[in-house]
XYZ file of C-alpha atoms in Angstrom:
583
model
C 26.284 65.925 -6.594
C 26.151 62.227 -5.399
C 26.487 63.599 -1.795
C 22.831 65.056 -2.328
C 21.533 61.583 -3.228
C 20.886 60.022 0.515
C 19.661 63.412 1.781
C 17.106 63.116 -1.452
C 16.245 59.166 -0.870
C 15.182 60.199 2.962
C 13.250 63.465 2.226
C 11.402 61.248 -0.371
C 10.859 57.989 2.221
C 9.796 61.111 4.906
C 7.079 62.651 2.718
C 5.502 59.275 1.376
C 1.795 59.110 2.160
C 1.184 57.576 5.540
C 0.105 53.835 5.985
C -3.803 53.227 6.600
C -6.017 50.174 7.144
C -7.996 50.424 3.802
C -8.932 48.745 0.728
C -8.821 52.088 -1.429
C -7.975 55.952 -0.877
C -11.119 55.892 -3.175
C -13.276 53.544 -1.386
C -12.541 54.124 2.141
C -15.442 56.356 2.869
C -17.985 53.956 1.401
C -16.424 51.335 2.594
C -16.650 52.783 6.683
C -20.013 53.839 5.765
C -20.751 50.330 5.241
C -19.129 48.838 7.769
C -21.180 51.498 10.548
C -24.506 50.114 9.383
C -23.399 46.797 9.150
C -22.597 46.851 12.231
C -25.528 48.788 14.091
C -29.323 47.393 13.469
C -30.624 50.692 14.019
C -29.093 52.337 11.059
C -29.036 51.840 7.344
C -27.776 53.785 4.752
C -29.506 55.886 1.753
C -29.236 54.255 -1.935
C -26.700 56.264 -4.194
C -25.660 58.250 -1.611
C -23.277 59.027 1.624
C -26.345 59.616 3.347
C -26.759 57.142 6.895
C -30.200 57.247 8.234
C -32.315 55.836 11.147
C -33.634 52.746 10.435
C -36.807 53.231 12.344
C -37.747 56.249 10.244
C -41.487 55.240 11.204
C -40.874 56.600 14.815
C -40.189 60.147 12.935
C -43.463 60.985 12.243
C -44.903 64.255 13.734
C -41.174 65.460 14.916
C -38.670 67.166 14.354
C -36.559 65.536 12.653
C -32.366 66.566 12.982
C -30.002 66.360 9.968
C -26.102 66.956 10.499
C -22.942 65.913 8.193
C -19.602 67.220 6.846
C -16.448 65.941 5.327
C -15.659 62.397 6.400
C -12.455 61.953 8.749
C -13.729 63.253 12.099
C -15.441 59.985 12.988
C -18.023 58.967 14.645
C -19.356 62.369 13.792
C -21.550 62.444 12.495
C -23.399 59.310 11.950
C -22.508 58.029 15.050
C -24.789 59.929 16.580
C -27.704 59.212 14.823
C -30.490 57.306 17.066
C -33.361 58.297 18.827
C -32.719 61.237 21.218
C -30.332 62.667 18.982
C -29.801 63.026 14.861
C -32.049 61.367 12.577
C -29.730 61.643 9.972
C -25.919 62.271 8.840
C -24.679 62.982 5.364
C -21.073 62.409 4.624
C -18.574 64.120 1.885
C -15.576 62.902 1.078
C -12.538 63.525 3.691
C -12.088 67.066 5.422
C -14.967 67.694 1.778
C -18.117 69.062 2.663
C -21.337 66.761 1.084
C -22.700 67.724 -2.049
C -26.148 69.250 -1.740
C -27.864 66.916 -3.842
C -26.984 64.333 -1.349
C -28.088 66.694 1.469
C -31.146 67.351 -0.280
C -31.987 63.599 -0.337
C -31.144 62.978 3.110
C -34.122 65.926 3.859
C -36.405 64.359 1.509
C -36.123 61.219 3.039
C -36.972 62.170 6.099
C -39.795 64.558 4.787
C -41.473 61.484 3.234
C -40.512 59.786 6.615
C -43.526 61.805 7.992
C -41.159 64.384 10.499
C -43.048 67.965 10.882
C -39.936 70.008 10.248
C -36.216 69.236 9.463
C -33.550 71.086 11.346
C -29.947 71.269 9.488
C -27.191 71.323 12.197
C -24.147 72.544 10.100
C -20.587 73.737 11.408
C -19.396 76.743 10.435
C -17.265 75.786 7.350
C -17.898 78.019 3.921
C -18.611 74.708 2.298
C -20.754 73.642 4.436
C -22.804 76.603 4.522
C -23.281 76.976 0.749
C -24.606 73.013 0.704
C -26.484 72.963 3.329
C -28.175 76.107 2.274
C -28.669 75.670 -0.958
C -29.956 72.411 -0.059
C -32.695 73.607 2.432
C -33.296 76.371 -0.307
C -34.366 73.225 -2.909
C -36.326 71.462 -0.067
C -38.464 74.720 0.974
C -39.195 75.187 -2.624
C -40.995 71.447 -2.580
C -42.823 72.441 0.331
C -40.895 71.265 3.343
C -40.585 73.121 6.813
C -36.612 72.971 6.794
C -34.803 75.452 9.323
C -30.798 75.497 9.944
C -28.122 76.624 13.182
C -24.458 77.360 12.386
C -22.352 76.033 14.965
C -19.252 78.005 15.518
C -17.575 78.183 19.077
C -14.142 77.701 17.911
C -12.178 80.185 20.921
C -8.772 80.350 18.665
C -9.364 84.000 18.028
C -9.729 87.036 19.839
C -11.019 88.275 16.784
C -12.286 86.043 13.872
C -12.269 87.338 10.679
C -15.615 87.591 8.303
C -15.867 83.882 7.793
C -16.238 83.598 11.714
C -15.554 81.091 14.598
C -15.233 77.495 12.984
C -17.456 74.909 14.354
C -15.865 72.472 16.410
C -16.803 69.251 18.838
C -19.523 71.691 20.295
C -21.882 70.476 17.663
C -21.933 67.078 19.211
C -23.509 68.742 22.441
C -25.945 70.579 20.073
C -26.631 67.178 18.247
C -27.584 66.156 21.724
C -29.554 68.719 22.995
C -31.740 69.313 19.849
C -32.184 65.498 19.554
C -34.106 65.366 23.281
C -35.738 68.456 22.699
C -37.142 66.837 19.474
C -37.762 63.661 20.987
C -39.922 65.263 23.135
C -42.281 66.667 21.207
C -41.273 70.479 20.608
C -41.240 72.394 17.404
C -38.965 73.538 14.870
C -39.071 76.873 16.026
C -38.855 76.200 19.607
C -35.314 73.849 18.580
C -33.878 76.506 17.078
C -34.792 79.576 19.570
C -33.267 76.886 22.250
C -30.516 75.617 20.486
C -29.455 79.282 19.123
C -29.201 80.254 22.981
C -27.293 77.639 23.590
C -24.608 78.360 21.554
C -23.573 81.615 23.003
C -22.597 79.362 26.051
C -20.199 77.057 24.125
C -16.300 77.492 23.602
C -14.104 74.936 22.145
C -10.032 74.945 21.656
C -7.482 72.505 20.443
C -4.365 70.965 20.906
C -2.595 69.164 18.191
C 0.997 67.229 18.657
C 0.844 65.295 15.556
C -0.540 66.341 11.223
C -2.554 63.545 9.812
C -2.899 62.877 6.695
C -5.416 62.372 4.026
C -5.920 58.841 2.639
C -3.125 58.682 -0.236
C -1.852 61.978 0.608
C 0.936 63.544 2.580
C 0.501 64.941 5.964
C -1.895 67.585 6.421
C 0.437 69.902 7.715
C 4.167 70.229 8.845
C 4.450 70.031 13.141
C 8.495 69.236 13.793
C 9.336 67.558 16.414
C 9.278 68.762 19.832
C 6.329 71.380 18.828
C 2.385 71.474 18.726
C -0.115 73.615 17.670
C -2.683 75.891 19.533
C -6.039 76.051 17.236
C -5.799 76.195 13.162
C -2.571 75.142 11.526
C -1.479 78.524 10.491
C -0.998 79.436 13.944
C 2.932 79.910 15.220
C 4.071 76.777 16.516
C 4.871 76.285 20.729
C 6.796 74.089 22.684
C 5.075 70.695 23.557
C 3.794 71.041 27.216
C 2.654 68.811 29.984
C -1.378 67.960 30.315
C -1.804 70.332 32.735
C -0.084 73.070 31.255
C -2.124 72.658 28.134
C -4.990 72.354 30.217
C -4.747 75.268 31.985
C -3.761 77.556 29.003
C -6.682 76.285 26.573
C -9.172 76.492 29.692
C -7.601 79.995 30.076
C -8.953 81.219 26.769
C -12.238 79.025 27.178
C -13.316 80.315 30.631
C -12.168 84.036 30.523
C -14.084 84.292 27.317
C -17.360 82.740 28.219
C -17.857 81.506 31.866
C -17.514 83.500 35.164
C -16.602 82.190 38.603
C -18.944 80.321 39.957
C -20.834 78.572 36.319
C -21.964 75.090 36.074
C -20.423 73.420 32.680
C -20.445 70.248 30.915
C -16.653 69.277 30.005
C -15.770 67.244 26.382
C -12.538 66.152 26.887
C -11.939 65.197 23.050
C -9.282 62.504 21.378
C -8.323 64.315 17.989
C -7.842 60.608 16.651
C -4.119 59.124 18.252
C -4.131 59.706 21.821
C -3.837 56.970 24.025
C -6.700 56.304 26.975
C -3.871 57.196 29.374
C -3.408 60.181 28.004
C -6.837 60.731 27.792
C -7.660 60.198 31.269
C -4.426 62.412 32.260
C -5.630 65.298 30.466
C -9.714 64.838 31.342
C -8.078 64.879 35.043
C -5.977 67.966 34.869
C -8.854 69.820 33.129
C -11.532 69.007 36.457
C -8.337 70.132 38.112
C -7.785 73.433 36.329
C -11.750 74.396 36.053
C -12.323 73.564 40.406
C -9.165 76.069 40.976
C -10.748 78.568 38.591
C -14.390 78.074 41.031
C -16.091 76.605 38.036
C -18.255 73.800 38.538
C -18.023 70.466 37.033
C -21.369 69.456 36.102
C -20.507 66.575 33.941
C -17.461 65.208 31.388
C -17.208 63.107 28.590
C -13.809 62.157 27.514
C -13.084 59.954 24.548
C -13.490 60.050 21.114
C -16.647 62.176 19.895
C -14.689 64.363 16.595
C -11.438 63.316 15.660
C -9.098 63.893 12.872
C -8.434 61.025 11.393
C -5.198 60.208 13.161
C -3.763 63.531 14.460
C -2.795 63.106 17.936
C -4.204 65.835 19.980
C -7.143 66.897 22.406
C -9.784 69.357 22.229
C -12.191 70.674 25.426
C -15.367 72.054 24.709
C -17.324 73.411 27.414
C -21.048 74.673 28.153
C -22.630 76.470 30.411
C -25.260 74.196 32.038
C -28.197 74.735 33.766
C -30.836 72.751 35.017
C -32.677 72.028 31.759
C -29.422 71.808 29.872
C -28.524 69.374 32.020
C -31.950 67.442 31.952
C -31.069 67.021 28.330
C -28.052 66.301 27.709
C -28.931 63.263 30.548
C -31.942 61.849 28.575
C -31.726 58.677 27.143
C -30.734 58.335 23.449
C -29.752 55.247 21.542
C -27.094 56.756 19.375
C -24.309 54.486 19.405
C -21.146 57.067 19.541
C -22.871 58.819 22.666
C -21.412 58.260 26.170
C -23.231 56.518 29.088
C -23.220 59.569 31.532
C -23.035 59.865 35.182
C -25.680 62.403 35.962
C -24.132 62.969 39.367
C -21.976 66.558 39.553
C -18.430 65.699 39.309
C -17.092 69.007 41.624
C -17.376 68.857 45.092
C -18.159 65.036 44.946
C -15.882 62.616 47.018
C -13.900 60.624 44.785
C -12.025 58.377 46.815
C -13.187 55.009 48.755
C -11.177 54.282 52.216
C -10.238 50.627 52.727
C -12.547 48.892 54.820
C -9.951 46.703 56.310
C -6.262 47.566 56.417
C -4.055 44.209 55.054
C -1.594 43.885 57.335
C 1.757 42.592 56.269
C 3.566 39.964 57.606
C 6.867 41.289 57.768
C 5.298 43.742 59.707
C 3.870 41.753 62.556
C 5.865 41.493 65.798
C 7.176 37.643 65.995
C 8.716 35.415 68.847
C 11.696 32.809 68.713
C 11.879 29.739 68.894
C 14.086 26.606 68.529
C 14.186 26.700 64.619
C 14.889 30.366 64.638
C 18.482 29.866 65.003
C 19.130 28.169 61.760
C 15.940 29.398 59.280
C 17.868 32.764 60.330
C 21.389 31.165 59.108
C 19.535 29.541 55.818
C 17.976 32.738 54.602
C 21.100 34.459 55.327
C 22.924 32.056 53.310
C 20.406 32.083 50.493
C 20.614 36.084 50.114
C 24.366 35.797 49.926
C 24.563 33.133 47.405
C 22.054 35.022 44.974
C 23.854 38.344 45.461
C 26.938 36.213 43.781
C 24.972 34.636 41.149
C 23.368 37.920 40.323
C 25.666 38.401 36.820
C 25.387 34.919 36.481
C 21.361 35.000 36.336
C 21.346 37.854 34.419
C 23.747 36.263 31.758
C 21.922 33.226 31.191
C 18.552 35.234 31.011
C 19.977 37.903 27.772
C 19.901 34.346 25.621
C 15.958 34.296 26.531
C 14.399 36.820 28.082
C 15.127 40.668 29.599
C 18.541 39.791 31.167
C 17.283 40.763 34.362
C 16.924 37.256 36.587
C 19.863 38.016 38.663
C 19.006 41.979 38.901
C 15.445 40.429 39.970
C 16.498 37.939 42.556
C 19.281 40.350 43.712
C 16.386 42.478 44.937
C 14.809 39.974 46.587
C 18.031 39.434 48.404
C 18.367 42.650 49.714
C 15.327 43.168 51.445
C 15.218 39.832 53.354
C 18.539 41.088 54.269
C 17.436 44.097 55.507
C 14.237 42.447 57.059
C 16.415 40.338 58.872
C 18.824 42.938 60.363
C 15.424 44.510 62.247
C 13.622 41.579 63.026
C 14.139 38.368 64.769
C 12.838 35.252 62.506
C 9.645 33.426 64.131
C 9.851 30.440 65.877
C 6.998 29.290 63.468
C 8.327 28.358 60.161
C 4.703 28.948 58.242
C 5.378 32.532 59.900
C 8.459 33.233 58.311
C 7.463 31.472 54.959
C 4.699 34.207 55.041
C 7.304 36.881 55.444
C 9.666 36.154 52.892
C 6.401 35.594 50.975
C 5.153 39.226 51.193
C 8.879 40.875 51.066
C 9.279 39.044 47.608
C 5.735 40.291 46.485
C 6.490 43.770 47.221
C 10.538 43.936 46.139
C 10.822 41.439 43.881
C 8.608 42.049 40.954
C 8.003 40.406 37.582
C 6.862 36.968 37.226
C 9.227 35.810 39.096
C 8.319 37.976 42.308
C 4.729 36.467 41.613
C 5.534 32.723 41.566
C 7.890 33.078 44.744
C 5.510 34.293 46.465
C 2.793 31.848 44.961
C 4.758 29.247 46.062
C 5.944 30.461 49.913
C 2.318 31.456 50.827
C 0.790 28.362 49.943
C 3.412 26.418 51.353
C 3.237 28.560 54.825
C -0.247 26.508 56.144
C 1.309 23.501 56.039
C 4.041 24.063 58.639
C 3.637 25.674 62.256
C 5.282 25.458 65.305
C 3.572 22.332 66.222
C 3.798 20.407 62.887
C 7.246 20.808 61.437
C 8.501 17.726 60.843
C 9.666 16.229 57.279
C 6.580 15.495 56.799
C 5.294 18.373 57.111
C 7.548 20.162 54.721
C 7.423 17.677 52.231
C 3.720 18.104 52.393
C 4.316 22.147 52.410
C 6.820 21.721 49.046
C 4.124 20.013 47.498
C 1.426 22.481 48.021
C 3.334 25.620 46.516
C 4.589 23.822 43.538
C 0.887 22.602 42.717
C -0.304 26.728 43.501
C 2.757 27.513 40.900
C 1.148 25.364 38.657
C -2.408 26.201 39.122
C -1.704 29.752 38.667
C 1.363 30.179 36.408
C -0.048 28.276 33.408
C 3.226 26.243 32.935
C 4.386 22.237 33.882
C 7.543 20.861 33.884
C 9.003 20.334 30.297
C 8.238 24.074 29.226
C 11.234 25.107 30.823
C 10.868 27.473 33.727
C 11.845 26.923 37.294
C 9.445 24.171 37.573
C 11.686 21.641 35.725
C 14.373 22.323 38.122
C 11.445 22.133 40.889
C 9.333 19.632 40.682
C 11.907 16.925 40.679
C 13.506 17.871 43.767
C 9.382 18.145 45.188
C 8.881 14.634 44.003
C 11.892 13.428 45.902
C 11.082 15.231 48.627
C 7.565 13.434 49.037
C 9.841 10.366 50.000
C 10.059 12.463 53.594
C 6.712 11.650 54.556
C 7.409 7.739 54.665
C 11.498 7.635 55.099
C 12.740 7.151 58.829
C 14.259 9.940 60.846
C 18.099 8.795 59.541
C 17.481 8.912 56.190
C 15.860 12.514 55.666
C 19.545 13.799 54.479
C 19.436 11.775 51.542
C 16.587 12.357 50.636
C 17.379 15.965 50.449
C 20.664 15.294 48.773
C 18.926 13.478 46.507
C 16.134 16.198 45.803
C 19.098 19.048 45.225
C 20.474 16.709 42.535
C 17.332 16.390 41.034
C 16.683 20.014 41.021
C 20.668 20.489 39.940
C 19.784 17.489 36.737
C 16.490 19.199 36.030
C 18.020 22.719 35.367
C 20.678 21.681 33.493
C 18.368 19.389 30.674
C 16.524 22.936 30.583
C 18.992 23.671 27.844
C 17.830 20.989 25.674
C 14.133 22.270 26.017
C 11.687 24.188 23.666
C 9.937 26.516 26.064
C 6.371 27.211 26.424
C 5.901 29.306 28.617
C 7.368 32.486 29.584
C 9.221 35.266 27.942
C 11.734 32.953 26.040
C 8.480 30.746 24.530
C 8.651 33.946 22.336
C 11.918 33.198 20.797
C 13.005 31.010 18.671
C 14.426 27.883 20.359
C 17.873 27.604 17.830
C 18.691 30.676 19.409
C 18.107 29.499 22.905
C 20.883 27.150 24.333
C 21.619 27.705 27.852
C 20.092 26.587 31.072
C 16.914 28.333 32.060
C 18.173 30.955 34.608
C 14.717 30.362 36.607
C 15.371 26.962 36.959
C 19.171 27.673 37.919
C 18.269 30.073 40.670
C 15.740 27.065 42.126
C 18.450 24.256 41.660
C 20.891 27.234 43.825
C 18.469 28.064 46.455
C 18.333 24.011 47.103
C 21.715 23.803 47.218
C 22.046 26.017 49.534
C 19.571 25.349 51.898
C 21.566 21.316 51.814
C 24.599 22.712 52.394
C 23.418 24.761 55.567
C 21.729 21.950 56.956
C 24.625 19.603 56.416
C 26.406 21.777 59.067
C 29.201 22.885 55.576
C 29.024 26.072 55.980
């Protein structure tokens, strides 16, 4: 019996109602009512009711004027789209509940009274939307208001729908669009609905969830196990989660064999159910262009984003249309409706889509270079220097597990190799700005990280400072100098917050001293700089850092050297101990 107890206590933890951002389960819907026309100054909301309105109801008078709404949930339909160009008005029910109709019926009455001609319902094709809606507009015609509704309901799930019919979907948002500019432009009740009922023969929409949600204070909608999704309503027999294009192409399949031949012009909503990422998004949006240009279907225009989610199901939908010139015409006229896409009203198919470079970057490791009489022992330093990380590699990478990804040797190991390789192929440049330039771009590209960033930081601003003509102490000291301040400058951090710079800049300060110290005493001052660097790592331990990946951890659990300002400290070192003829 006690054997069933943990299987009980995580079946219980499993089915617990999922975590939201609200206040209430009771209040959310009010309270993201609120927040919409708190936010927007061209919307307010209706007294006693879920009812969001324009707040220039003035600029109604003598239109059409559009009212939409349904259960709450599927934000920002539908009063996202209210503004001028597209709804008037939204009314909202409770979530995945369809609005009561005295609500509805205020929402019409409202903008009746606002002055508009005629009101046109735009309800989807749910059973209790229908009955509200309807027996709304039934109550407003009996008070003497021109009220007219269309059903939207291009849901493509079925072959064959049963009695209640095709559900409607995200298509209503391009019917909330194309109504709007065809009332903002003057026409009649009549001639909205003849249009908009044509129309809607030309629409298809299927989706794709991967994720249930779940109901404010209630358990997931549905069950989905892992490794499954589902293909249109959630009584449907689960498949196999598939790529973007695969999904693509299958819900396209259904969409374009069902409603557009070779050869049509469509508008593409590429639509977040409520969870996908904008990666995602833009993966799928790309595979569906894809899948529509092999299937000679033209690509008019896409929006992809948000437009009628489920709360926070992760999924897609696509809707398409079949455009034509006029469709197009008004689905590109302006509207201020703040949940509608800025549009490119250039066709996406057959467009080119990618920009050549102007100029081609050339590489300095890829540059032909000639010797000269440093060659011979810049060649034996960065030899030396590749070697020496390659055997502090484990040592790097221990020191960086206390604070950071573990990967510092890993990092400069990589670095290592590919000067390594650069230098079996190439012969090093007489010029030493050359070479600093080279080792500057083969860290950039090989390197990676932070670390790969600040290298090269510091090597290319360094590189002006010495040629072939001007490489004497001075020189370098004055080249040191420069890529520790570009370090600096562009890193964010200064010695004390324990990076590579504490082990740096001490050694750069001693090596200023070059610039004004005679010709015999340049060693020690270099011997002196590698202790400095050496000293400078090694009170790294002691230090809180501030910058970095380890300024993220707590510093009693930080108590080795900085591995950054190790590998500096090493490099110097090294470079000493080739000069000095050692080794």
């Amino acid at each position: 019996m006690w054997g069933f107890f943990p299987i009980f206590i995580f079946y219980l933890f499993l089915f617990q109602p999922q975590k939201k951002l609200i206040n209430s389960a009771e209040s959310c819907v009010d309270d993201a009512l609120l927040g919409l026309v708190r936010a927007s100054g061209g919307l307010s909301l209706l007294k006693g009711h879920r009812v969001v309105l324009r707040s220039d109801l003035e600029n109604l008078k003598g239109k059409v004027a559009l009212l939409s709404g349904g259960g709450s949930g599927h934000e920002p339909a539908h009063a996202g789209y209210i503004g001028a160009g597209m709804l008037s008005a939204a009314v909202a029910g409770g979530v995945f509940a369809s609005p009561p109709p005295g609500s509805i019926l205020a929402a019409i009455l409202s903008l009746h009274n606002a002055g508009a001609s005629g009101v046109l319902l735009i309800v989807k094709n749910y059973t209790g939307d229908r009955l509200n809606f309807g027996l709304a507009a039934e109550q407003a015609r009996n008070q003497g208001v021109a009220v007219d509704m269309v059903i939207v309901a291009e849901d493509c799930a079925f072959d064959q729908p049963s009695k209640a019919g095709r559900r409607g979907l995200c298509g209503t948002v391009f019917i909330h669009k194309l109504a709007g500019a065809l009332a903002e432009e003057g026409c009649s009740l009549d001639q909205i609905v003849s249009k908009v009922t044509e129309i809607l023969k030309r629409i298809g929409t299927l989706g794709v969830s991967l994720s249930p949600c779940s109901v404010p204070g209630c358990l997931p909608s549905f069950d989905l196990p892992p490794g499954d999704m589902e293909v249109g309503p959630h009584d449907q027999p689960k498949q196999p989660i598939a790529s973007a294009a695969e999904i693509s192409t299958a819900t396209l399949h259904v969409c374009v064999f069902s409603l557009f031949p070779t050869g049509d012009c469509v508008v593409v909503c590429v639509n977040n159910l409520g969870a996908l990422s904008c990666l995602e998004m833009a993966v799928v949006t790309r595979s569906a262009i894809i899948c529509l240009g092999n299937r000679g279907v033209v690509v008019a225009r896409v929006m992809s984003g948000l437009f009628m989610t489920s709360l926070e199901m992760a999924g897609v939908s696509l809707t398409l249309m079949r455009a034509d010139k006029e469709t197009l015409r008004l689905i590109d006229a302006k509207t201020t409706a703040p949940a509608w896409p800025n549009l490119s009203n250039v066709c996406l198919s057959g467009r080119s889509y990618i920009t050549e470079p102007q100029t081609t970057i050339k590489r300095p490791q890829d540059e032909k270079h000639s010797e000269g009489p440093l060659s011979p022992v810049m060649h034996k330093t960065l030899e030396k220097i590749c070697s020496t990380l390659l055997e502090k590699q484990e040592e790097l990478n221990s020191l960086d597990r206390a604070s950071g990804d573990g990967d510092c040797g890993n990092t400069h190991a990589q670095a290592a190799r590919a000067i390594q390789e650069w230098l079996q192929g190439h012969v090093v440049p007489g010029c030493p700005g050359k070479l600093l330039s080279v080792v500057a771009g083969l860290v950039q590209e090989k390197m990676g990280g932070s670390s790969g960033a600040l290298y090269s930081l510091f090597l290319t601003a360094a590189a002006g400072h010495v040629t072939e003509g001007r490489s004497n102490a001075a020189a370098w000291a004055t080249a040191m100098n420069a890529g520790t301040e570009a370090m600096k400058k562009y890193g964010g951090a200064a010695p004390g917050d324990r990076t590579m710079l504490d082990a740096l800049c001490p050694a750069v300060d001693e090596l200023i001293k070059l610039a004004t110290a005679p010709s015999g005493g340049h060693m020690a001052v270099l011997q002196s700089a590698v202790k400095k660097a050496a000293s400078g790592a090694e009170a790294t331990r002691d230090l809180k850092a501030r910058a970095g990946r380890a300024s993220y951890i707590s510093p009693n659990l930080v108590s080795l050297p900085d591995p950054g300002a190790v590998a500096v400290a090493t490099i110097l070192k090294t470079i000493l101990e080739v000069l000095e003829g050692r080794k």
